Amino acid sequence: MFPSRTSRADDNVCRAASLFPDYERLHMRMLKLADDETRRTEARFVVFRICCGELGNRLLGLVSSFLLALLTDRALLIDWPEVPGFSGDAFDDLFETSHSLPSNFQSLLRRWDLPIHKAQSMMKELELNNARPEPYEHLLCSNLSKVYQDVPFLIATSNQYFVPALHFNIFYRERIRNLFGPCE
């Protein structure tokens, strides 16, 4: 039998895994607020929306959007419909999702009887790709929770891994370090 050894990396993985019960409570709280028409505007979400790119790029954007949701105390929703071409499957066709933790943005809009034109007035889009550097200024320099405090749906349209930009942001650097350990 090999002796049991834990490394700093193992500790960081365990620390990150411990986030999920808290995140699940946050997600359910936001859904409950959104279900209540009188309190819907109090709910806060990051919506990961696919844009261009293949499956690998989309997964990088999804992972980055999940961290953005964690850092800004928002629930993550996913807007990943079926699109023609390679990797064109819808999210629910590619991955098994939890029915107890709904995350399909379009389905939830229908459940809330919230037409897209009304929902658009509750959204701000961060188009995070190589073509538009402007949104990265916010990721690098702003307290996103304050900048978008009145925006229920923060739409992250991306095929990029933007975690490093969040790590360099002075408002989130320490929290990321506490969640995942020092960046080496």
PDB file of C-alpha atoms in Angstrom:
ATOM      1  CA  MET A   1       0.000   0.000   0.000  1.00  0.00           C
ATOM      2  CA  PHE A   2       1.264   3.475  -0.838  1.00  0.00           C
ATOM      3  CA  PRO A   3       1.385   6.074   1.923  1.00  0.00           C
ATOM      4  CA  SER A   4      -1.273   8.743   1.686  1.00  0.00           C
ATOM      5  CA  ARG A   5       0.110  12.120   0.669  1.00  0.00           C
ATOM      6  CA  THR A   6      -1.772  15.250  -0.060  1.00  0.00           C
ATOM      7  CA  SER A   7      -0.299  18.069  -2.025  1.00  0.00           C
ATOM      8  CA  ARG A   8      -1.191  21.709  -2.160  1.00  0.00           C
ATOM      9  CA  ALA A   9      -2.893  20.983  -5.498  1.00  0.00           C
ATOM     10  CA  ASP A  10      -5.028  18.281  -3.807  1.00  0.00           C
ATOM     11  CA  ASP A  11      -5.993  20.757  -1.092  1.00  0.00           C
ATOM     12  CA  ASN A  12      -6.958  23.321  -3.721  1.00  0.00           C
ATOM     13  CA  VAL A  13      -9.130  20.801  -5.577  1.00  0.00           C
ATOM     14  CA  CYS A  14     -10.872  19.877  -2.319  1.00  0.00           C
ATOM     15  CA  ARG A  15     -11.377  23.550  -1.472  1.00  0.00           C
ATOM     16  CA  ALA A  16     -12.859  24.209  -4.920  1.00  0.00           C
ATOM     17  CA  ALA A  17     -15.140  21.156  -4.638  1.00  0.00           C
ATOM     18  CA  SER A  18     -16.500  22.491  -1.357  1.00  0.00           C
ATOM     19  CA  LEU A  19     -17.971  25.441  -3.305  1.00  0.00           C
ATOM     20  CA  PHE A  20     -20.732  23.391  -4.862  1.00  0.00           C
ATOM     21  CA  PRO A  21     -23.120  23.123  -1.879  1.00  0.00           C
ATOM     22  CA  ASP A  22     -22.953  26.909  -1.405  1.00  0.00           C
ATOM     23  CA  TYR A  23     -23.342  27.465  -5.118  1.00  0.00           C
ATOM     24  CA  GLU A  24     -26.345  25.131  -5.263  1.00  0.00           C
ATOM     25  CA  ARG A  25     -28.044  27.165  -2.510  1.00  0.00           C
ATOM     26  CA  LEU A  26     -27.279  30.414  -4.362  1.00  0.00           C
ATOM     27  CA  HIS A  27     -28.622  28.976  -7.626  1.00  0.00           C
ATOM     28  CA  MET A  28     -31.849  27.831  -5.987  1.00  0.00           C
ATOM     29  CA  ARG A  29     -32.281  31.196  -4.217  1.00  0.00           C
ATOM     30  CA  MET A  30     -31.900  33.072  -7.511  1.00  0.00           C
ATOM     31  CA  LEU A  31     -34.378  30.763  -9.257  1.00  0.00           C
ATOM     32  CA  LYS A  32     -36.863  31.258  -6.441  1.00  0.00           C
ATOM     33  CA  LEU A  33     -36.529  35.043  -6.737  1.00  0.00           C
ATOM     34  CA  ALA A  34     -36.986  34.827 -10.504  1.00  0.00           C
ATOM     35  CA  ASP A  35     -40.075  32.635 -10.089  1.00  0.00           C
ATOM     36  CA  ASP A  36     -41.712  35.395  -8.035  1.00  0.00           C
ATOM     37  CA  GLU A  37     -42.880  38.112 -10.456  1.00  0.00           C
ATOM     38  CA  THR A  38     -42.772  40.739  -7.719  1.00  0.00           C
ATOM     39  CA  ARG A  39     -39.119  39.949  -6.887  1.00  0.00           C
ATOM     40  CA  ARG A  40     -37.810  38.814 -10.284  1.00  0.00           C
ATOM     41  CA  THR A  41     -35.612  41.868 -10.766  1.00  0.00           C
ATOM     42  CA  GLU A  42     -33.721  40.975  -7.552  1.00  0.00           C
ATOM     43  CA  ALA A  43     -32.434  37.734  -9.079  1.00  0.00           C
ATOM     44  CA  ARG A  44     -28.932  37.845 -10.540  1.00  0.00           C
ATOM     45  CA  PHE A  45     -27.580  35.541 -13.232  1.00  0.00           C
ATOM     46  CA  VAL A  46     -24.604  35.144 -15.510  1.00  0.00           C
ATOM     47  CA  VAL A  47     -25.861  33.644 -18.750  1.00  0.00           C
ATOM     48  CA  PHE A  48     -23.235  31.850 -20.791  1.00  0.00           C
ATOM     49  CA  ARG A  49     -24.198  32.232 -24.436  1.00  0.00           C
ATOM     50  CA  ILE A  50     -22.308  30.359 -27.132  1.00  0.00           C
ATOM     51  CA  CYS A  51     -21.049  32.263 -30.097  1.00  0.00           C
ATOM     52  CA  CYS A  52     -18.595  30.964 -32.633  1.00  0.00           C
ATOM     53  CA  GLY A  53     -16.003  28.268 -32.235  1.00  0.00           C
ATOM     54  CA  GLU A  54     -16.022  24.556 -31.750  1.00  0.00           C
ATOM     55  CA  LEU A  55     -16.806  22.492 -28.673  1.00  0.00           C
ATOM     56  CA  GLY A  56     -13.456  23.010 -26.925  1.00  0.00           C
ATOM     57  CA  ASN A  57     -13.651  26.787 -27.239  1.00  0.00           C
ATOM     58  CA  ARG A  58     -17.236  26.774 -26.000  1.00  0.00           C
ATOM     59  CA  LEU A  59     -16.238  24.762 -22.937  1.00  0.00           C
ATOM     60  CA  LEU A  60     -13.506  27.308 -22.158  1.00  0.00           C
ATOM     61  CA  GLY A  61     -16.112  30.072 -22.261  1.00  0.00           C
ATOM     62  CA  LEU A  62     -18.479  28.021 -20.087  1.00  0.00           C
ATOM     63  CA  VAL A  63     -15.846  27.368 -17.408  1.00  0.00           C
ATOM     64  CA  SER A  64     -14.859  31.036 -17.386  1.00  0.00           C
ATOM     65  CA  SER A  65     -18.506  32.097 -17.119  1.00  0.00           C
ATOM     66  CA  PHE A  66     -19.009  29.781 -14.143  1.00  0.00           C
ATOM     67  CA  LEU A  67     -16.118  31.476 -12.339  1.00  0.00           C
ATOM     68  CA  LEU A  68     -17.599  34.877 -13.223  1.00  0.00           C
ATOM     69  CA  ALA A  69     -20.880  33.741 -11.676  1.00  0.00           C
ATOM     70  CA  LEU A  70     -19.110  32.551  -8.507  1.00  0.00           C
ATOM     71  CA  LEU A  71     -17.153  35.784  -8.131  1.00  0.00           C
ATOM     72  CA  THR A  72     -20.196  38.014  -8.609  1.00  0.00           C
ATOM     73  CA  ASP A  73     -22.608  35.920  -6.491  1.00  0.00           C
ATOM     74  CA  ARG A  74     -24.822  35.082  -9.440  1.00  0.00           C
ATOM     75  CA  ALA A  75     -26.310  31.818 -10.649  1.00  0.00           C
ATOM     76  CA  LEU A  76     -25.118  30.455 -13.984  1.00  0.00           C
ATOM     77  CA  LEU A  77     -27.616  29.886 -16.768  1.00  0.00           C
ATOM     78  CA  ILE A  78     -26.712  28.470 -20.164  1.00  0.00           C
ATOM     79  CA  ASP A  79     -27.930  29.630 -23.568  1.00  0.00           C
ATOM     80  CA  TRP A  80     -26.525  26.910 -25.843  1.00  0.00           C
ATOM     81  CA  PRO A  81     -29.074  25.960 -28.490  1.00  0.00           C
ATOM     82  CA  GLU A  82     -28.489  23.505 -31.287  1.00  0.00           C
ATOM     83  CA  VAL A  83     -26.622  25.155 -34.140  1.00  0.00           C
ATOM     84  CA  PRO A  84     -25.772  23.680 -37.534  1.00  0.00           C
ATOM     85  CA  GLY A  85     -22.283  22.369 -38.166  1.00  0.00           C
ATOM     86  CA  PHE A  86     -19.601  20.552 -36.207  1.00  0.00           C
ATOM     87  CA  SER A  87     -20.236  20.602 -32.458  1.00  0.00           C
ATOM     88  CA  GLY A  88     -23.683  21.880 -33.303  1.00  0.00           C
ATOM     89  CA  ASP A  89     -25.545  19.907 -30.650  1.00  0.00           C
ATOM     90  CA  ALA A  90     -27.520  21.660 -27.949  1.00  0.00           C
ATOM     91  CA  PHE A  91     -26.044  21.664 -24.434  1.00  0.00           C
ATOM     92  CA  ASP A  92     -28.665  19.247 -23.090  1.00  0.00           C
ATOM     93  CA  ASP A  93     -27.834  16.812 -25.907  1.00  0.00           C
ATOM     94  CA  LEU A  94     -24.128  16.892 -25.058  1.00  0.00           C
ATOM     95  CA  PHE A  95     -24.238  16.817 -21.276  1.00  0.00           C
ATOM     96  CA  GLU A  96     -26.378  15.268 -18.589  1.00  0.00           C
ATOM     97  CA  THR A  97     -27.775  18.109 -16.518  1.00  0.00           C
ATOM     98  CA  SER A  98     -29.317  18.193 -13.082  1.00  0.00           C
ATOM     99  CA  HIS A  99     -33.091  18.520 -13.086  1.00  0.00           C
ATOM    100  CA  SER A 100     -32.903  19.811  -9.533  1.00  0.00           C
ATOM    101  CA  LEU A 101     -30.640  22.656 -10.669  1.00  0.00           C
ATOM    102  CA  PRO A 102     -32.171  23.969 -13.914  1.00  0.00           C
ATOM    103  CA  SER A 103     -29.831  26.051 -16.026  1.00  0.00           C
ATOM    104  CA  ASN A 104     -31.335  26.250 -19.542  1.00  0.00           C
ATOM    105  CA  PHE A 105     -31.869  29.976 -20.091  1.00  0.00           C
ATOM    106  CA  GLN A 106     -34.498  29.699 -22.852  1.00  0.00           C
ATOM    107  CA  SER A 107     -36.532  27.127 -20.895  1.00  0.00           C
ATOM    108  CA  LEU A 108     -36.484  29.324 -17.826  1.00  0.00           C
ATOM    109  CA  LEU A 109     -37.622  32.378 -19.797  1.00  0.00           C
ATOM    110  CA  ARG A 110     -40.618  30.315 -20.985  1.00  0.00           C
ATOM    111  CA  ARG A 111     -41.272  29.060 -17.435  1.00  0.00           C
ATOM    112  CA  TRP A 112     -41.265  32.638 -16.170  1.00  0.00           C
ATOM    113  CA  ASP A 113     -43.463  33.702 -19.102  1.00  0.00           C
ATOM    114  CA  LEU A 114     -40.843  36.347 -19.808  1.00  0.00           C
ATOM    115  CA  PRO A 115     -40.817  37.232 -23.503  1.00  0.00           C
ATOM    116  CA  ILE A 116     -37.366  37.828 -24.953  1.00  0.00           C
ATOM    117  CA  HIS A 117     -38.100  41.508 -25.695  1.00  0.00           C
ATOM    118  CA  LYS A 118     -38.902  42.115 -22.019  1.00  0.00           C
ATOM    119  CA  ALA A 119     -35.952  40.033 -20.877  1.00  0.00           C
ATOM    120  CA  GLN A 120     -33.636  42.087 -23.115  1.00  0.00           C
ATOM    121  CA  SER A 121     -34.375  45.169 -21.034  1.00  0.00           C
ATOM    122  CA  MET A 122     -32.993  43.223 -18.059  1.00  0.00           C
ATOM    123  CA  MET A 123     -29.734  42.197 -19.812  1.00  0.00           C
ATOM    124  CA  LYS A 124     -26.244  43.501 -20.401  1.00  0.00           C
ATOM    125  CA  GLU A 125     -24.031  41.606 -22.824  1.00  0.00           C
ATOM    126  CA  LEU A 126     -20.302  41.138 -22.435  1.00  0.00           C
ATOM    127  CA  GLU A 127     -19.085  39.974 -25.824  1.00  0.00           C
ATOM    128  CA  LEU A 128     -15.799  38.351 -24.880  1.00  0.00           C
ATOM    129  CA  ASN A 129     -13.945  37.370 -28.022  1.00  0.00           C
ATOM    130  CA  ASN A 130     -10.878  38.413 -29.953  1.00  0.00           C
ATOM    131  CA  ALA A 131     -12.741  40.960 -32.035  1.00  0.00           C
ATOM    132  CA  ARG A 132     -13.862  43.235 -29.185  1.00  0.00           C
ATOM    133  CA  PRO A 133     -11.330  44.193 -26.496  1.00  0.00           C
ATOM    134  CA  GLU A 134     -13.620  46.693 -24.715  1.00  0.00           C
ATOM    135  CA  PRO A 135     -15.365  44.223 -22.378  1.00  0.00           C
ATOM    136  CA  TYR A 136     -11.978  43.018 -21.147  1.00  0.00           C
ATOM    137  CA  GLU A 137     -11.410  46.440 -19.555  1.00  0.00           C
ATOM    138  CA  HIS A 138     -14.259  45.635 -17.142  1.00  0.00           C
ATOM    139  CA  LEU A 139     -12.946  42.130 -16.497  1.00  0.00           C
ATOM    140  CA  LEU A 140      -9.482  43.456 -15.740  1.00  0.00           C
ATOM    141  CA  CYS A 141     -10.281  46.605 -13.785  1.00  0.00           C
ATOM    142  CA  SER A 142     -13.861  46.799 -12.451  1.00  0.00           C
ATOM    143  CA  ASN A 143     -15.833  45.473  -9.542  1.00  0.00           C
ATOM    144  CA  LEU A 144     -18.356  43.729 -11.767  1.00  0.00           C
ATOM    145  CA  SER A 145     -20.799  43.202  -8.906  1.00  0.00           C
ATOM    146  CA  LYS A 146     -21.097  46.968  -8.524  1.00  0.00           C
ATOM    147  CA  VAL A 147     -20.901  47.923 -12.210  1.00  0.00           C
ATOM    148  CA  TYR A 148     -23.739  45.512 -13.043  1.00  0.00           C
ATOM    149  CA  GLN A 149     -25.591  45.575  -9.735  1.00  0.00           C
ATOM    150  CA  ASP A 150     -28.883  46.594 -11.388  1.00  0.00           C
ATOM    151  CA  VAL A 151     -28.615  44.060 -14.234  1.00  0.00           C
ATOM    152  CA  PRO A 152     -30.455  40.776 -13.603  1.00  0.00           C
ATOM    153  CA  PHE A 153     -28.976  38.951 -16.625  1.00  0.00           C
ATOM    154  CA  LEU A 154     -25.290  39.469 -17.367  1.00  0.00           C
ATOM    155  CA  ILE A 155     -24.802  37.723 -20.705  1.00  0.00           C
ATOM    156  CA  ALA A 156     -21.281  36.378 -21.291  1.00  0.00           C
ATOM    157  CA  THR A 157     -21.027  35.604 -24.996  1.00  0.00           C
ATOM    158  CA  SER A 158     -17.680  33.937 -25.387  1.00  0.00           C
ATOM    159  CA  ASN A 159     -15.538  31.232 -26.862  1.00  0.00           C
ATOM    160  CA  GLN A 160     -12.540  32.378 -24.812  1.00  0.00           C
ATOM    161  CA  TYR A 161     -10.900  31.322 -21.567  1.00  0.00           C
ATOM    162  CA  PHE A 162     -11.104  34.637 -19.719  1.00  0.00           C
ATOM    163  CA  VAL A 163     -10.180  33.378 -16.232  1.00  0.00           C
ATOM    164  CA  PRO A 164      -6.733  35.067 -16.377  1.00  0.00           C
ATOM    165  CA  ALA A 165      -8.425  38.452 -16.848  1.00  0.00           C
ATOM    166  CA  LEU A 166     -10.506  37.801 -13.726  1.00  0.00           C
ATOM    167  CA  HIS A 167      -7.376  36.711 -11.860  1.00  0.00           C
ATOM    168  CA  PHE A 168      -5.637  39.981 -12.686  1.00  0.00           C
ATOM    169  CA  ASN A 169      -8.636  42.010 -11.498  1.00  0.00           C
ATOM    170  CA  ILE A 170      -7.746  43.488  -8.107  1.00  0.00           C
ATOM    171  CA  PHE A 171     -11.350  43.052  -6.906  1.00  0.00           C
ATOM    172  CA  TYR A 172     -11.248  39.269  -7.450  1.00  0.00           C
ATOM    173  CA  ARG A 173      -7.586  38.261  -7.155  1.00  0.00           C
ATOM    174  CA  GLU A 174      -7.709  37.444  -3.432  1.00  0.00           C
ATOM    175  CA  ARG A 175     -11.004  35.590  -3.706  1.00  0.00           C
ATOM    176  CA  ILE A 176      -9.640  33.448  -6.551  1.00  0.00           C
ATOM    177  CA  ARG A 177      -6.534  32.756  -4.502  1.00  0.00           C
ATOM    178  CA  ASN A 178      -8.705  31.730  -1.553  1.00  0.00           C
ATOM    179  CA  LEU A 179     -10.802  29.455  -3.768  1.00  0.00           C
ATOM    180  CA  PHE A 180      -8.050  27.794  -5.760  1.00  0.00           C
ATOM    181  CA  GLY A 181      -4.761  28.576  -4.077  1.00  0.00           C
ATOM    182  CA  PRO A 182      -1.918  30.699  -5.436  1.00  0.00           C
ATOM    183  CA  CYS A 183      -1.369  30.880  -9.167  1.00  0.00           C
ATOM    184  CA  GLU A 184       1.906  29.193  -9.993  1.00  0.00           C
TER     185      GLU A 184
END
